[in-house]
Amino acid sequence: MMALRPEELTWIEPTRLTVQNTLGGAWADHWDRAVQTIRISGHTGWRPTGGLGGGGGGEAAFISLRDTSFQVWNDTRTAIARGGGDPNVVRLEFVDALDMRAALVAPRVFTLKRSKTSPLLQRYNIELLVLQDLALPTGVADPINAAINAATAFVGGAMALDGVAGAIDAGLNNLGGLFP
């Protein structure tokens, strides 16, 4: 476990959505949620501390951060896969204690940023892809609920069509009275 307090945290929750423009207006194809992205950025400081990095200062803390969140995750998964094992046993969990959120993540990008105005600070940007939102329920209930909702919508649509068919039948019967 590594305690890290980033300066910025961005949690992006997109949907899989395609909007089609037509002459009659627009309509949307919606396929539920898409892969969420977490972006964190900050710096590890420059003074020696007893925290992250074991007291070696900002550079040691930065190396520890990179190794823990990126290098070790990739190397361990690769080694397990080459050995014929399941690389999914390697887990990286992101916990945001302030917002009470947690997610199983995969590191996508780790970026080092240095600047002339603050040469002693090693700034980082980390982009994580959310594999599973640990706050959301998963398992058998989700597909079952989705199937029940789809069946309910189908039955509701069929009942609406039955009402339309009844109205057409009644209309035709009324027309029959006009023509003896």
PDB file of C-alpha atoms in Angstrom:
ATOM      1  CA  MET A   1       0.000   0.000   0.000  1.00  0.00           C
ATOM      2  CA  MET A   2       1.225   3.447  -0.860  1.00  0.00           C
ATOM      3  CA  ALA A   3      -0.176   6.674   0.542  1.00  0.00           C
ATOM      4  CA  LEU A   4      -0.242   9.419  -2.043  1.00  0.00           C
ATOM      5  CA  ARG A   5      -1.972  12.775  -1.907  1.00  0.00           C
ATOM      6  CA  PRO A   6      -2.112  14.133  -5.440  1.00  0.00           C
ATOM      7  CA  GLU A   7      -2.607  17.822  -6.098  1.00  0.00           C
ATOM      8  CA  GLU A   8      -5.276  17.036  -8.675  1.00  0.00           C
ATOM      9  CA  LEU A   9      -7.647  14.128  -9.138  1.00  0.00           C
ATOM     10  CA  THR A  10      -9.908  13.737 -12.155  1.00  0.00           C
ATOM     11  CA  TRP A  11     -12.334  10.794 -12.376  1.00  0.00           C
ATOM     12  CA  ILE A  12     -13.894  10.615 -15.852  1.00  0.00           C
ATOM     13  CA  GLU A  13     -17.093   8.570 -16.293  1.00  0.00           C
ATOM     14  CA  PRO A  14     -18.056   8.424 -19.989  1.00  0.00           C
ATOM     15  CA  THR A  15     -20.918   6.587 -21.666  1.00  0.00           C
ATOM     16  CA  ARG A  16     -20.848   4.576 -24.871  1.00  0.00           C
ATOM     17  CA  LEU A  17     -23.091   6.834 -26.881  1.00  0.00           C
ATOM     18  CA  THR A  18     -23.467   7.581 -30.576  1.00  0.00           C
ATOM     19  CA  VAL A  19     -25.717  10.412 -31.710  1.00  0.00           C
ATOM     20  CA  GLN A  20     -27.237  10.215 -35.195  1.00  0.00           C
ATOM     21  CA  ASN A  21     -28.415  13.403 -36.895  1.00  0.00           C
ATOM     22  CA  THR A  22     -31.407  13.036 -39.214  1.00  0.00           C
ATOM     23  CA  LEU A  23     -33.761  15.396 -41.018  1.00  0.00           C
ATOM     24  CA  GLY A  24     -36.389  14.672 -38.395  1.00  0.00           C
ATOM     25  CA  GLY A  25     -34.049  15.356 -35.474  1.00  0.00           C
ATOM     26  CA  ALA A  26     -31.380  13.500 -33.574  1.00  0.00           C
ATOM     27  CA  TRP A  27     -31.493  10.158 -31.790  1.00  0.00           C
ATOM     28  CA  ALA A  28     -28.940   8.372 -29.647  1.00  0.00           C
ATOM     29  CA  ASP A  29     -27.702   4.799 -29.496  1.00  0.00           C
ATOM     30  CA  HIS A  30     -26.734   4.140 -25.887  1.00  0.00           C
ATOM     31  CA  TRP A  31     -24.725   1.100 -24.788  1.00  0.00           C
ATOM     32  CA  ASP A  32     -24.301   1.723 -21.054  1.00  0.00           C
ATOM     33  CA  ARG A  33     -21.154   3.030 -19.371  1.00  0.00           C
ATOM     34  CA  ALA A  34     -17.741   3.109 -21.025  1.00  0.00           C
ATOM     35  CA  VAL A  35     -14.329   2.544 -19.431  1.00  0.00           C
ATOM     36  CA  GLN A  36     -13.721   5.122 -16.717  1.00  0.00           C
ATOM     37  CA  THR A  37     -10.421   6.983 -16.467  1.00  0.00           C
ATOM     38  CA  ILE A  38      -8.691   8.330 -13.370  1.00  0.00           C
ATOM     39  CA  ARG A  39      -6.026  11.003 -13.762  1.00  0.00           C
ATOM     40  CA  ILE A  40      -3.904  12.083 -10.826  1.00  0.00           C
ATOM     41  CA  SER A  41      -1.120  14.633 -10.830  1.00  0.00           C
ATOM     42  CA  GLY A  42       1.155  16.266  -8.330  1.00  0.00           C
ATOM     43  CA  HIS A  43       4.730  16.102  -7.095  1.00  0.00           C
ATOM     44  CA  THR A  44       6.576  14.065  -4.504  1.00  0.00           C
ATOM     45  CA  GLY A  45       8.349  17.005  -2.867  1.00  0.00           C
ATOM     46  CA  TRP A  46      12.056  17.670  -2.600  1.00  0.00           C
ATOM     47  CA  ARG A  47      12.877  17.463   1.117  1.00  0.00           C
ATOM     48  CA  PRO A  48      13.902  14.206   2.791  1.00  0.00           C
ATOM     49  CA  THR A  49      10.912  12.743   4.611  1.00  0.00           C
ATOM     50  CA  GLY A  50      10.129   9.508   6.374  1.00  0.00           C
ATOM     51  CA  GLY A  51       7.101   8.852   4.154  1.00  0.00           C
ATOM     52  CA  LEU A  52       6.934   7.773   0.540  1.00  0.00           C
ATOM     53  CA  GLY A  53      10.367   6.804  -0.735  1.00  0.00           C
ATOM     54  CA  GLY A  54      11.843   5.906   2.653  1.00  0.00           C
ATOM     55  CA  GLY A  55      13.384   9.266   3.534  1.00  0.00           C
ATOM     56  CA  GLY A  56      15.483   9.834   0.407  1.00  0.00           C
ATOM     57  CA  GLY A  57      13.658  12.994  -0.599  1.00  0.00           C
ATOM     58  CA  GLY A  58      11.523  13.825  -3.596  1.00  0.00           C
ATOM     59  CA  GLU A  59      13.577  11.935  -6.169  1.00  0.00           C
ATOM     60  CA  ALA A  60      13.505   8.698  -4.154  1.00  0.00           C
ATOM     61  CA  ALA A  61       9.784   9.172  -3.559  1.00  0.00           C
ATOM     62  CA  PHE A  62       9.225   9.709  -7.284  1.00  0.00           C
ATOM     63  CA  ILE A  63      11.142   6.540  -8.183  1.00  0.00           C
ATOM     64  CA  SER A  64       9.172   4.591  -5.580  1.00  0.00           C
ATOM     65  CA  LEU A  65       5.907   5.957  -6.992  1.00  0.00           C
ATOM     66  CA  ARG A  66       6.838   5.031 -10.555  1.00  0.00           C
ATOM     67  CA  ASP A  67       8.043   1.572  -9.549  1.00  0.00           C
ATOM     68  CA  THR A  68       5.001   0.815  -7.401  1.00  0.00           C
ATOM     69  CA  SER A  69       2.269   2.130  -9.675  1.00  0.00           C
ATOM     70  CA  PHE A  70       3.667   1.312 -13.085  1.00  0.00           C
ATOM     71  CA  GLN A  71       6.877  -0.683 -13.460  1.00  0.00           C
ATOM     72  CA  VAL A  72       6.228  -3.456 -10.920  1.00  0.00           C
ATOM     73  CA  TRP A  73       2.631  -3.932 -12.103  1.00  0.00           C
ATOM     74  CA  ASN A  74       3.711  -4.376 -15.739  1.00  0.00           C
ATOM     75  CA  ASP A  75       6.769  -6.533 -14.978  1.00  0.00           C
ATOM     76  CA  THR A  76       4.895  -8.840 -12.595  1.00  0.00           C
ATOM     77  CA  ARG A  77       1.993  -9.405 -14.997  1.00  0.00           C
ATOM     78  CA  THR A  78       4.414 -10.116 -17.856  1.00  0.00           C
ATOM     79  CA  ALA A  79       6.413 -12.610 -15.769  1.00  0.00           C
ATOM     80  CA  ILE A  80       3.274 -14.447 -14.642  1.00  0.00           C
ATOM     81  CA  ALA A  81       1.911 -14.620 -18.213  1.00  0.00           C
ATOM     82  CA  ARG A  82       5.229 -15.942 -19.548  1.00  0.00           C
ATOM     83  CA  GLY A  83       5.171 -18.605 -16.839  1.00  0.00           C
ATOM     84  CA  GLY A  84       1.722 -19.741 -17.979  1.00  0.00           C
ATOM     85  CA  GLY A  85      -0.129 -18.234 -15.027  1.00  0.00           C
ATOM     86  CA  ASP A  86      -3.068 -15.881 -14.817  1.00  0.00           C
ATOM     87  CA  PRO A  87      -1.792 -12.269 -14.841  1.00  0.00           C
ATOM     88  CA  ASN A  88      -5.109 -11.094 -13.368  1.00  0.00           C
ATOM     89  CA  VAL A  89      -3.908 -12.152  -9.919  1.00  0.00           C
ATOM     90  CA  VAL A  90      -1.859  -8.927  -9.940  1.00  0.00           C
ATOM     91  CA  ARG A  91      -4.211  -6.210  -8.735  1.00  0.00           C
ATOM     92  CA  LEU A  92      -3.755  -2.481  -8.438  1.00  0.00           C
ATOM     93  CA  GLU A  93      -6.489  -0.776  -6.450  1.00  0.00           C
ATOM     94  CA  PHE A  94      -7.042   2.951  -6.334  1.00  0.00           C
ATOM     95  CA  VAL A  95      -8.758   4.237  -3.198  1.00  0.00           C
ATOM     96  CA  ASP A  96      -9.982   7.813  -2.897  1.00  0.00           C
ATOM     97  CA  ALA A  97     -10.680   8.112   0.828  1.00  0.00           C
ATOM     98  CA  LEU A  98     -11.909  11.698   0.542  1.00  0.00           C
ATOM     99  CA  ASP A  99     -14.717  10.862  -1.905  1.00  0.00           C
ATOM    100  CA  MET A 100     -15.212   7.307  -0.558  1.00  0.00           C
ATOM    101  CA  ARG A 101     -14.509   5.625  -3.912  1.00  0.00           C
ATOM    102  CA  ALA A 102     -12.409   2.633  -4.842  1.00  0.00           C
ATOM    103  CA  ALA A 103     -11.588   0.914  -8.116  1.00  0.00           C
ATOM    104  CA  LEU A 104      -9.558  -1.919  -9.554  1.00  0.00           C
ATOM    105  CA  VAL A 105      -7.332  -0.142 -12.076  1.00  0.00           C
ATOM    106  CA  ALA A 106      -4.698  -0.702 -14.743  1.00  0.00           C
ATOM    107  CA  PRO A 107      -1.989   1.919 -15.247  1.00  0.00           C
ATOM    108  CA  ARG A 108      -2.121   3.375 -18.737  1.00  0.00           C
ATOM    109  CA  VAL A 109       0.337   6.280 -18.716  1.00  0.00           C
ATOM    110  CA  PHE A 110       2.958   7.474 -16.242  1.00  0.00           C
ATOM    111  CA  THR A 111       4.440  10.878 -17.102  1.00  0.00           C
ATOM    112  CA  LEU A 112       7.383  12.723 -15.546  1.00  0.00           C
ATOM    113  CA  LYS A 113       7.248  16.515 -15.812  1.00  0.00           C
ATOM    114  CA  ARG A 114      10.210  18.765 -15.006  1.00  0.00           C
ATOM    115  CA  SER A 115      10.416  22.516 -15.417  1.00  0.00           C
ATOM    116  CA  LYS A 116      13.066  25.185 -15.322  1.00  0.00           C
ATOM    117  CA  THR A 117      11.078  27.208 -12.785  1.00  0.00           C
ATOM    118  CA  SER A 118      11.066  24.376 -10.207  1.00  0.00           C
ATOM    119  CA  PRO A 119      14.060  22.137 -11.004  1.00  0.00           C
ATOM    120  CA  LEU A 120      13.973  20.256  -7.675  1.00  0.00           C
ATOM    121  CA  LEU A 121      10.387  19.059  -8.108  1.00  0.00           C
ATOM    122  CA  GLN A 122       9.587  15.970 -10.105  1.00  0.00           C
ATOM    123  CA  ARG A 123       5.970  16.273 -11.119  1.00  0.00           C
ATOM    124  CA  TYR A 124       3.933  13.273 -12.194  1.00  0.00           C
ATOM    125  CA  ASN A 125       0.790  12.618 -14.197  1.00  0.00           C
ATOM    126  CA  ILE A 126      -0.695   9.145 -13.893  1.00  0.00           C
ATOM    127  CA  GLU A 127      -3.597   7.891 -15.982  1.00  0.00           C
ATOM    128  CA  LEU A 128      -5.396   4.789 -14.741  1.00  0.00           C
ATOM    129  CA  LEU A 129      -8.127   2.825 -16.512  1.00  0.00           C
ATOM    130  CA  VAL A 130     -10.892   1.529 -14.251  1.00  0.00           C
ATOM    131  CA  LEU A 131     -11.385  -2.209 -14.726  1.00  0.00           C
ATOM    132  CA  GLN A 132     -13.993  -2.477 -11.990  1.00  0.00           C
ATOM    133  CA  ASP A 133     -15.630   0.158  -9.834  1.00  0.00           C
ATOM    134  CA  LEU A 134     -15.434  -1.501  -6.427  1.00  0.00           C
ATOM    135  CA  ALA A 135     -18.330   0.596  -5.146  1.00  0.00           C
ATOM    136  CA  LEU A 136     -20.773  -0.777  -7.729  1.00  0.00           C
ATOM    137  CA  PRO A 137     -22.417  -4.167  -7.219  1.00  0.00           C
ATOM    138  CA  THR A 138     -21.312  -6.848  -9.653  1.00  0.00           C
ATOM    139  CA  GLY A 139     -22.122 -10.460 -10.235  1.00  0.00           C
ATOM    140  CA  VAL A 140     -25.155 -12.423 -11.290  1.00  0.00           C
ATOM    141  CA  ALA A 141     -27.771  -9.864 -10.242  1.00  0.00           C
ATOM    142  CA  ASP A 142     -26.774  -7.263 -12.858  1.00  0.00           C
ATOM    143  CA  PRO A 143     -27.441  -9.409 -15.984  1.00  0.00           C
ATOM    144  CA  ILE A 144     -30.600 -10.808 -14.381  1.00  0.00           C
ATOM    145  CA  ASN A 145     -31.920  -7.313 -13.632  1.00  0.00           C
ATOM    146  CA  ALA A 146     -31.066  -6.219 -17.180  1.00  0.00           C
ATOM    147  CA  ALA A 147     -32.978  -9.207 -18.625  1.00  0.00           C
ATOM    148  CA  ILE A 148     -35.990  -8.518 -16.392  1.00  0.00           C
ATOM    149  CA  ASN A 149     -36.008  -4.854 -17.416  1.00  0.00           C
ATOM    150  CA  ALA A 150     -35.798  -5.814 -21.109  1.00  0.00           C
ATOM    151  CA  ALA A 151     -38.667  -8.307 -20.739  1.00  0.00           C
ATOM    152  CA  THR A 152     -40.774  -5.738 -18.894  1.00  0.00           C
ATOM    153  CA  ALA A 153     -40.161  -3.183 -21.644  1.00  0.00           C
ATOM    154  CA  PHE A 154     -41.127  -5.775 -24.283  1.00  0.00           C
ATOM    155  CA  VAL A 155     -44.370  -6.637 -22.487  1.00  0.00           C
ATOM    156  CA  GLY A 156     -45.171  -2.932 -22.091  1.00  0.00           C
ATOM    157  CA  GLY A 157     -44.576  -2.414 -25.818  1.00  0.00           C
ATOM    158  CA  ALA A 158     -46.735  -5.427 -26.706  1.00  0.00           C
ATOM    159  CA  MET A 159     -49.561  -4.103 -24.530  1.00  0.00           C
ATOM    160  CA  ALA A 160     -49.322  -0.731 -26.255  1.00  0.00           C
ATOM    161  CA  LEU A 161     -49.503  -2.460 -29.655  1.00  0.00           C
ATOM    162  CA  ASP A 162     -52.538  -4.437 -28.464  1.00  0.00           C
ATOM    163  CA  GLY A 163     -54.247  -1.148 -27.610  1.00  0.00           C
ATOM    164  CA  VAL A 164     -53.433   0.236 -31.067  1.00  0.00           C
ATOM    165  CA  ALA A 165     -54.748  -2.941 -32.736  1.00  0.00           C
ATOM    166  CA  GLY A 166     -57.986  -2.656 -30.715  1.00  0.00           C
ATOM    167  CA  ALA A 167     -58.415   0.962 -31.814  1.00  0.00           C
ATOM    168  CA  ILE A 168     -57.874   0.013 -35.476  1.00  0.00           C
ATOM    169  CA  ASP A 169     -60.386  -2.848 -35.158  1.00  0.00           C
ATOM    170  CA  ALA A 170     -62.968  -0.527 -33.595  1.00  0.00           C
ATOM    171  CA  GLY A 171     -62.360   2.029 -36.341  1.00  0.00           C
ATOM    172  CA  LEU A 172     -62.847  -0.582 -39.058  1.00  0.00           C
ATOM    173  CA  ASN A 173     -66.076  -1.752 -37.409  1.00  0.00           C
ATOM    174  CA  ASN A 174     -67.328   1.836 -37.458  1.00  0.00           C
ATOM    175  CA  LEU A 175     -66.467   2.081 -41.150  1.00  0.00           C
ATOM    176  CA  GLY A 176     -68.461  -1.092 -41.785  1.00  0.00           C
ATOM    177  CA  GLY A 177     -71.578   0.678 -40.474  1.00  0.00           C
ATOM    178  CA  LEU A 178     -71.122   3.430 -43.074  1.00  0.00           C
ATOM    179  CA  PHE A 179     -71.222   1.029 -46.014  1.00  0.00           C
ATOM    180  CA  PRO A 180     -74.242  -1.312 -45.879  1.00  0.00           C
TER     181      PRO A 180
END
